[in-house]
Short mmCIF file of C-alpha atoms and ligand atoms in Angstrom, two decimals:
data_model
loop_
_atom_site.label_atom_id
_atom_site.label_comp_id
_atom_site.label_asym_id
_atom_site.label_seq_id
_atom_site.Cartn_x
_atom_site.Cartn_y
_atom_site.Cartn_z
CA MET A 346 -103.40 162.18 16.26
CA SER A 347 -100.13 162.53 17.89
CA PRO A 348 -97.49 159.90 17.89
CA PHE A 349 -96.57 160.63 21.30
CA LEU A 350 -100.13 160.04 22.63
CA ASN A 351 -100.77 157.01 20.30
CA LEU A 352 -98.07 155.22 22.07
CA PHE A 353 -99.94 155.58 25.51
CA LYS A 354 -102.97 154.09 23.78
CA GLY A 355 -101.06 150.87 23.11
CA GLU A 356 -100.34 151.50 19.57
CA LYS A 357 -96.58 150.74 18.96
CA GLN A 358 -94.75 153.16 17.02
CA LYS A 359 -92.29 152.50 14.22
CA VAL A 360 -90.14 155.40 15.13
CA PRO A 361 -90.04 156.30 18.71
CA PRO A 362 -91.80 159.85 19.55
CA ILE A 363 -89.07 162.07 20.66
CA TRP A 364 -88.78 165.10 22.84
CA PHE A 365 -86.09 166.57 25.28
CA MET A 366 -86.07 167.60 29.03
CA ARG A 367 -85.02 171.11 29.12
CA GLN A 368 -85.61 171.54 25.37
CA ALA A 369 -86.67 175.08 25.75
CA GLY A 370 -83.84 177.04 27.38
CA ARG A 371 -80.36 178.51 27.50
CA TYR A 372 -78.79 176.61 24.44
CA LEU A 373 -80.99 178.31 22.34
CA PRO A 374 -80.16 181.91 21.04
CA GLU A 375 -83.85 182.78 20.57
CA TYR A 376 -84.46 181.92 24.24
CA LEU A 377 -81.65 184.13 25.55
CA GLU A 378 -82.87 186.95 23.45
CA ILE A 379 -86.30 186.67 25.18
CA ARG A 380 -84.64 186.04 28.62
CA LYS A 381 -82.81 189.56 28.26
CA LYS A 382 -86.15 191.30 28.27
CA CYS A 383 -87.21 190.00 31.69
CA GLN A 384 -85.53 191.02 34.87
CA THR A 385 -86.11 187.68 36.54
CA PHE A 386 -86.21 184.17 35.32
CA LEU A 387 -89.85 183.87 37.49
CA GLU A 388 -91.18 187.03 35.61
CA LEU A 389 -90.56 185.06 32.61
CA CYS A 390 -92.62 182.11 33.94
CA TYR A 391 -95.54 184.18 34.72
CA THR A 392 -95.75 186.21 31.51
CA PRO A 393 -98.06 183.97 29.26
CA GLN A 394 -97.21 185.53 25.94
CA LEU A 395 -93.41 185.06 26.35
CA ALA A 396 -93.62 181.74 28.17
CA THR A 397 -95.67 180.37 25.23
CA THR A 398 -93.29 181.89 22.79
CA ILE A 399 -90.44 179.88 24.50
CA THR A 400 -92.41 176.62 24.81
CA LEU A 401 -92.99 176.87 21.14
CA GLN A 402 -89.35 177.77 20.17
CA PRO A 403 -87.86 174.27 19.97
CA LEU A 404 -90.85 172.92 17.96
CA LYS A 405 -90.24 175.92 15.46
CA ARG A 406 -86.57 174.47 14.83
CA PHE A 407 -86.93 170.71 15.41
CA SER A 408 -89.01 168.21 14.41
CA LEU A 409 -90.35 167.12 17.92
CA ASP A 410 -93.39 165.10 19.04
CA ALA A 411 -94.02 167.03 22.15
CA ALA A 412 -93.68 170.36 23.61
CA ILE A 413 -93.23 170.91 27.40
CA LEU A 414 -94.67 173.95 29.10
CA PHE A 415 -92.19 176.49 29.92
CA SER A 416 -92.39 176.98 33.66
CA ASP A 417 -90.22 175.74 36.54
CA ILE A 418 -90.75 173.17 39.50
CA LEU A 419 -90.20 175.97 41.87
CA VAL A 420 -93.32 178.15 41.04
CA VAL A 421 -95.00 175.90 43.54
CA PRO A 422 -93.15 177.06 46.54
CA ASP A 423 -93.00 180.58 45.05
CA ALA A 424 -96.97 180.62 44.80
CA LEU A 425 -97.17 179.16 48.32
CA GLY A 426 -95.61 182.40 49.39
CA GLN A 427 -91.84 181.27 50.00
CA LYS A 428 -89.48 183.77 48.54
CA VAL A 429 -87.47 182.28 45.33
CA PHE A 430 -84.85 184.10 43.43
CA PHE A 431 -82.94 182.79 40.59
CA GLU A 432 -79.54 184.36 40.38
CA GLU A 433 -77.48 184.56 37.37
CA ASN A 434 -75.54 181.34 36.64
CA LYS A 435 -75.71 180.43 40.26
CA GLY A 436 -79.21 178.50 40.17
CA PRO A 437 -82.12 178.89 42.44
CA ARG A 438 -81.96 180.56 46.21
CA LEU A 439 -84.79 180.46 48.34
CA GLU A 440 -85.71 181.77 51.96
CA PRO A 441 -85.17 178.72 53.76
CA LEU A 442 -88.41 177.06 55.21
CA SER A 443 -88.29 175.80 58.85
CA LEU A 444 -89.93 172.55 59.30
CA ALA A 445 -91.14 173.56 62.73
CA PHE A 446 -93.05 176.48 61.24
CA PHE A 447 -94.03 175.58 57.38
CA LYS A 448 -97.55 175.91 58.09
CA LYS A 449 -97.10 179.44 59.29
CA GLN A 450 -94.45 180.38 56.57
CA LEU A 451 -96.71 178.82 53.67
CA SER A 452 -100.05 179.96 52.96
CA ALA A 453 -102.51 178.24 50.42
CA ASP A 454 -104.83 181.18 50.14
CA ALA A 455 -103.27 182.83 47.28
CA PHE A 456 -101.84 179.90 45.62
CA LEU A 457 -104.11 179.47 42.68
CA GLU A 458 -104.25 183.20 41.80
CA LYS A 459 -100.41 183.55 42.04
CA ILE A 460 -99.89 180.55 39.62
CA ALA A 461 -102.65 181.20 37.21
CA PRO A 462 -100.65 182.61 34.44
CA VAL A 463 -99.02 179.18 34.08
CA TYR A 464 -102.54 177.87 33.00
CA GLU A 465 -102.82 180.96 30.81
CA THR A 466 -99.65 180.01 28.97
CA ILE A 467 -101.07 176.19 28.44
CA ILE A 468 -104.29 177.64 26.89
CA LEU A 469 -102.23 179.98 24.56
CA THR A 470 -99.91 177.34 23.83
CA LYS A 471 -102.42 174.58 22.94
CA ALA A 472 -104.37 176.88 20.58
CA GLN A 473 -101.14 177.17 18.45
CA LEU A 474 -99.98 173.57 18.54
CA PRO A 475 -101.05 171.23 15.94
CA PRO A 476 -102.92 168.20 17.21
CA SER A 477 -99.97 166.07 15.95
CA LYS A 478 -97.67 167.57 18.86
CA ALA A 479 -98.62 166.71 22.40
CA LEU A 480 -98.38 169.39 25.08
CA LEU A 481 -96.69 168.25 28.34
CA GLY A 482 -97.28 169.72 31.67
CA PHE A 483 -95.03 169.02 34.79
CA ALA A 484 -94.40 169.39 38.37
CA GLY A 485 -91.56 168.70 41.02
CA ALA A 486 -92.17 165.90 43.29
CA PRO A 487 -92.70 166.43 46.85
CA TRP A 488 -89.31 165.15 48.12
CA THR A 489 -87.17 167.32 45.60
CA LEU A 490 -89.37 170.22 46.19
CA ALA A 491 -88.93 169.89 50.12
CA LEU A 492 -84.93 169.65 49.63
CA TYR A 493 -84.96 172.86 47.64
CA MET A 494 -87.36 174.60 50.14
CA MET A 495 -85.64 173.36 53.46
CA GLY A 496 -82.17 173.73 51.87
CA GLY A 497 -82.68 177.23 50.63
CA GLY A 498 -81.57 176.28 47.24
CA ALA A 499 -79.46 173.99 45.18
CA SER A 500 -76.45 172.23 47.22
CA ARG A 501 -74.26 169.54 46.50
CA ASP A 502 -75.93 166.70 48.56
CA PHE A 503 -78.76 168.69 50.38
CA SER A 504 -77.49 167.36 53.83
CA LYS A 505 -78.73 170.10 55.77
CA ALA A 506 -82.18 169.64 54.56
CA LYS A 507 -81.88 165.93 55.12
CA GLU A 508 -80.40 166.27 58.61
CA GLU A 509 -83.63 168.31 59.71
CA ALA A 510 -85.81 165.67 57.97
CA PHE A 511 -84.13 163.06 60.05
CA LYS A 512 -84.36 165.16 63.04
CA ASN A 513 -88.23 165.51 62.81
CA GLU A 514 -89.68 162.74 60.54
CA GLU A 515 -93.21 163.24 61.59
CA ARG A 516 -93.12 167.04 60.52
CA PHE A 517 -91.28 166.30 57.29
CA SER A 518 -93.96 163.67 56.63
CA GLU A 519 -96.39 166.51 56.94
CA LEU A 520 -94.66 168.88 54.83
CA LEU A 521 -94.67 166.17 51.94
CA THR A 522 -98.29 165.53 52.37
CA TYR A 523 -98.90 169.16 52.18
CA LEU A 524 -96.62 169.60 48.93
CA ALA A 525 -98.52 166.36 47.52
CA ASP A 526 -101.71 168.16 47.65
CA PHE A 527 -100.58 171.28 46.01
CA VAL A 528 -98.61 169.52 43.54
CA SER A 529 -101.87 167.58 42.58
CA LEU A 530 -103.86 170.60 42.46
CA HIS A 531 -101.57 172.32 40.22
CA LEU A 532 -101.21 169.03 37.83
CA ILE A 533 -105.01 168.94 37.66
CA GLU A 534 -105.13 172.33 36.82
CA GLN A 535 -102.72 172.07 34.12
CA VAL A 536 -104.77 169.32 32.60
CA LYS A 537 -107.99 171.29 32.62
CA ALA A 538 -106.13 174.01 30.79
CA GLY A 539 -105.35 171.84 28.19
CA VAL A 540 -102.09 169.60 28.49
CA ASP A 541 -102.08 166.20 27.25
CA ALA A 542 -99.85 164.34 29.44
CA ILE A 543 -97.70 165.40 32.59
CA GLN A 544 -94.08 164.41 33.95
CA LEU A 545 -93.25 164.47 37.69
CA PHE A 546 -89.73 165.47 37.90
CA ASP A 547 -87.93 163.99 41.01
CA THR A 548 -84.52 164.99 40.30
CA TRP A 549 -83.01 164.05 43.84
CA ALA A 550 -84.91 161.06 44.30
CA GLY A 551 -81.37 159.27 44.35
CA LEU A 552 -80.59 161.18 47.58
CA CYS A 553 -83.28 159.46 49.54
CA PRO A 554 -81.92 156.70 51.87
CA ALA A 555 -83.27 153.22 50.91
CA THR A 556 -84.84 152.91 54.34
CA HIS A 557 -87.07 156.01 53.71
CA PHE A 558 -87.77 155.32 50.22
CA GLU A 559 -91.23 154.27 50.69
CA ARG A 560 -92.31 156.95 53.06
CA TRP A 561 -90.46 160.09 51.26
CA VAL A 562 -90.57 159.06 47.48
CA LEU A 563 -93.07 156.43 46.81
CA SER A 564 -95.99 157.23 49.16
CA PRO A 565 -96.19 161.03 48.30
CA THR A 566 -95.99 160.16 44.49
CA GLU A 567 -98.47 157.49 44.85
CA HIS A 568 -100.71 160.08 46.41
CA ILE A 569 -100.38 162.51 43.36
CA VAL A 570 -100.96 160.04 40.89
CA SER A 571 -104.02 158.65 42.65
CA LYS A 572 -105.54 162.21 43.02
CA VAL A 573 -105.07 163.16 39.36
CA ARG A 574 -106.17 159.69 38.10
CA ASP A 575 -109.31 160.30 40.27
CA ILE A 576 -110.24 163.09 37.90
CA PHE A 577 -108.35 162.04 34.68
CA PRO A 578 -108.08 158.31 34.75
CA ASP A 579 -106.49 157.82 31.31
CA LEU A 580 -104.07 160.65 31.61
CA PRO A 581 -100.43 159.47 30.76
CA ILE A 582 -98.15 160.21 33.64
CA ILE A 583 -94.55 159.91 33.35
CA GLY A 584 -92.15 159.61 36.36
CA PHE A 585 -88.62 160.68 36.50
CA PRO A 586 -87.15 159.53 39.88
CA LYS A 587 -83.47 160.27 38.92
CA GLY A 588 -80.86 157.98 40.41
CA ILE A 589 -82.85 155.33 42.10
CA GLY A 590 -81.40 152.45 40.46
CA PRO A 591 -83.08 149.00 41.63
CA HIS A 592 -85.96 151.11 43.53
CA LEU A 593 -87.19 151.68 39.86
CA LYS A 594 -89.17 148.29 40.15
CA ASP A 595 -91.03 149.32 43.21
CA TYR A 596 -91.58 152.76 41.78
CA ALA A 597 -93.03 151.53 38.70
CA LEU A 598 -95.26 149.01 40.57
CA GLN A 599 -96.59 151.08 43.47
CA THR A 600 -97.04 154.50 42.06
CA ASN A 601 -98.96 153.60 39.08
CA ILE A 602 -97.43 155.95 36.82
CA SER A 603 -97.90 155.33 33.15
CA ALA A 604 -94.08 155.75 31.83
CA LEU A 605 -90.74 155.89 33.53
CA SER A 606 -88.01 158.18 32.31
CA LEU A 607 -84.80 156.53 33.01
CA ASP A 608 -81.63 158.21 33.91
CA ALA A 609 -78.21 157.52 32.00
CA SER A 610 -77.06 155.30 34.74
CA ILE A 611 -79.66 152.57 34.15
CA PRO A 612 -78.66 149.76 31.84
CA ILE A 613 -81.49 149.23 29.39
CA SER A 614 -80.93 145.44 29.40
CA TRP A 615 -81.89 145.53 33.11
CA ALA A 616 -84.89 148.01 32.53
CA LYS A 617 -86.29 145.61 29.76
CA LYS A 618 -86.09 142.56 31.90
CA GLU A 619 -87.12 143.92 35.18
CA LEU A 620 -90.00 146.60 34.44
CA PRO A 621 -93.52 145.62 33.41
CA SER A 622 -93.74 145.19 29.77
CA SER A 623 -96.91 147.50 29.91
CA LEU A 624 -94.91 150.52 31.02
CA VAL A 625 -93.68 153.10 28.53
CA LEU A 626 -90.12 153.80 28.86
CA GLN A 627 -88.34 157.11 28.34
CA GLY A 628 -84.49 158.18 27.99
CA ASN A 629 -81.75 157.71 28.57
CA LEU A 630 -79.01 159.28 26.41
CA ASP A 631 -76.29 160.95 28.55
CA PRO A 632 -76.84 164.69 27.96
CA VAL A 633 -73.24 165.02 27.55
CA LEU A 634 -73.26 162.79 24.42
CA LEU A 635 -75.49 165.41 22.95
CA VAL A 636 -72.81 168.03 23.64
CA ALA A 637 -70.07 165.99 22.06
CA GLY A 638 -71.93 164.95 19.03
CA GLY A 639 -70.00 162.87 16.50
CA GLN A 640 -69.63 159.30 16.28
CA SER A 641 -70.15 158.83 20.03
CA LEU A 642 -73.76 160.51 19.69
CA LYS A 643 -74.55 158.22 16.42
CA ASP A 644 -73.48 155.15 18.52
CA GLY A 645 -75.41 156.08 21.50
CA ILE A 646 -78.55 156.78 19.47
CA SER A 647 -78.09 153.41 17.41
CA PHE A 648 -77.74 151.36 20.62
CA LEU A 649 -80.92 152.88 22.09
CA LYS A 650 -83.05 152.32 18.97
CA LYS A 651 -81.60 148.50 18.44
CA GLU A 652 -82.30 147.93 22.35
CA MET A 653 -85.80 149.52 22.48
CA GLU A 654 -87.07 148.12 19.07
CA GLY A 655 -90.59 146.53 19.87
CA ARG A 656 -91.09 148.00 23.00
CA SER A 657 -93.34 151.07 23.88
CA TYR A 658 -90.41 153.76 23.85
CA ILE A 659 -89.85 157.42 23.88
CA PHE A 660 -86.54 158.87 22.94
CA ASN A 661 -85.29 161.45 25.44
CA LEU A 662 -82.21 162.17 27.46
CA GLY A 663 -81.38 160.75 30.91
CA HIS A 664 -81.61 164.27 32.10
CA GLY A 665 -82.04 167.87 30.95
CA ILE A 666 -80.10 169.46 27.69
CA LEU A 667 -77.01 171.02 28.91
CA PRO A 668 -76.82 175.02 28.24
CA GLU A 669 -73.51 174.23 26.23
CA THR A 670 -75.39 171.92 23.67
CA LEU A 671 -75.25 172.99 19.91
CA PRO A 672 -78.60 173.35 18.58
CA SER A 673 -77.17 171.61 15.30
CA HIS A 674 -76.46 168.53 17.52
CA VAL A 675 -80.08 168.26 18.57
CA GLU A 676 -81.09 168.51 14.77
CA ASP A 677 -78.73 165.70 14.03
CA CYS A 678 -79.99 163.71 16.95
CA ILE A 679 -83.73 164.09 15.88
CA ARG A 680 -82.64 163.12 12.35
CA MET A 681 -80.95 159.77 13.44
CA VAL A 682 -83.81 158.97 15.79
CA LYS A 683 -86.12 158.98 12.76
CA GLU A 684 -83.93 157.46 10.33
CA PRO A 685 -84.78 153.60 9.91
CA LEU A 686 -82.46 151.11 11.70
O1 LIG B 658 -87.96 171.28 30.08
C1 LIG B 658 -88.31 172.39 29.53
O2 LIG B 658 -87.74 173.10 28.74
C2 LIG B 658 -89.33 173.08 30.31
C3 LIG B 658 -88.96 174.10 31.63
C4 LIG B 658 -88.23 173.56 32.53
C5 LIG B 658 -87.28 174.26 33.26
N1 LIG B 658 -87.02 173.98 34.32
C6 LIG B 658 -87.00 175.91 32.75
C7 LIG B 658 -85.68 176.31 33.45
C8 LIG B 658 -88.57 172.61 33.36
C9 LIG B 658 -89.33 171.19 33.04
C10 LIG B 658 -87.64 172.69 34.54
C11 LIG B 658 -87.62 171.54 35.65
C12 LIG B 658 -86.83 171.84 36.88
N2 LIG B 658 -86.52 173.03 37.31
C13 LIG B 658 -85.88 170.89 37.27
C14 LIG B 658 -86.25 169.37 37.29
C15 LIG B 658 -85.73 168.86 36.01
C16 LIG B 658 -84.06 168.84 36.24
O3 LIG B 658 -83.61 169.46 35.24
O4 LIG B 658 -83.48 168.54 37.05
C17 LIG B 658 -85.40 171.30 38.54
C18 LIG B 658 -84.66 170.78 39.73
C19 LIG B 658 -85.74 172.80 38.33
C20 LIG B 658 -85.18 173.82 39.56
C21 LIG B 658 -84.51 174.65 38.70
N3 LIG B 658 -84.58 175.76 37.88
C22 LIG B 658 -82.79 174.81 38.75
C23 LIG B 658 -81.86 174.01 39.60
C24 LIG B 658 -82.24 176.03 37.76
C25 LIG B 658 -81.03 176.55 37.88
C26 LIG B 658 -80.06 175.85 36.98
C27 LIG B 658 -80.36 175.06 35.72
O5 LIG B 658 -80.52 173.95 35.43
O6 LIG B 658 -80.84 175.90 34.95
C28 LIG B 658 -83.35 176.35 37.29
C29 LIG B 658 -83.70 177.43 36.28
C30 LIG B 658 -84.15 177.12 34.84
N4 LIG B 658 -85.45 176.35 34.63
C31 LIG B 658 -83.80 177.64 33.60
C32 LIG B 658 -84.59 177.34 32.76
C33 LIG B 658 -84.78 177.49 31.15
C34 LIG B 658 -82.63 178.73 33.34
C35 LIG B 658 -83.03 180.04 33.86
C36 LIG B 658 -82.16 180.98 33.14
O7 LIG B 658 -82.47 181.41 32.01
O8 LIG B 658 -81.23 181.67 33.81
#
């Protein structure tokens, strides 16, 4: 069985299971080689043979405990008919969604047909993955998806999208519910195709004001977890609400997730004291430490290992691997995590 999945069954592991957010991607030369073959990044996400190869690339090189499906959180708006483009080194661009007309602009009809290649990737990947390695599926949380969808892409603080949400809160809540339903469907289909666990990425949760956190972050997340758990009651679900600080407590208690992925700003001593001990913790090495390497990386890893001893814990970063990371640093990191204290 897989050390990653055993942890969720309540079996403490001597050595923490390890995987990295964004472990498949631009820091790997073999990814860049395949990337050249496809015109667009989304084409890559919808080509099961290539997406499977990319999902497995980091596991071929490194001794990781889990693979994460190669895809993107923005396949959900794309499959709902919103135009999504990825420009070279500029990040995503989306044809902006208007809150007043979102029901006309988005269409549920072709959703499953458009997104089906993602499930095909899962089937192909699962067939090639040994049972000791877990396969993770994922989706973006409604709040983060809505910011990209309304803002037309990435921005510094998503202030335009937030302004529109404040001006029409009722419609915005409707959009979040609409997205929560499709995210749930997408996650359920991923589990049916073979993923062993899922992670909900709420990268911009920290941009939600405290006054609206319940409505815009907690409630849609709770809705998704309950829909997925209706069908798969024991599925490990990891939440990654980045940048929310003390709200982590409410997030852990209210959403019913099984694990929390902590960003690098969260003090581990605080997390151990304040979060339920039954909750699996994941994280939270600063991704720049993995770029820097050397003694600071070593110290960062030893600190986490010591602090998390005896706790249900998955080693990971506080956010995704940066493109400038040397693959040799990833290898060093895994070796150090697996060494005895
Ligand atoms: O983790 C993995 O290795 C699995 C694949 C994965 C990708 N994106 C591949 C990708 C996952 C889990 C994601 C999640 C994702 N996508 C998030 C949440 C996590 C996070 O990092 O905050 C977000 C916000 C997105 C949206 C997105 N996709 C952005 C903002 C960008 C451009 C900037 C960037 O970080 O790369 C992407 C593109 C993207 N997604 C690439 C990859 C490998 C690079 C595309 C390329 O090759 O040009």
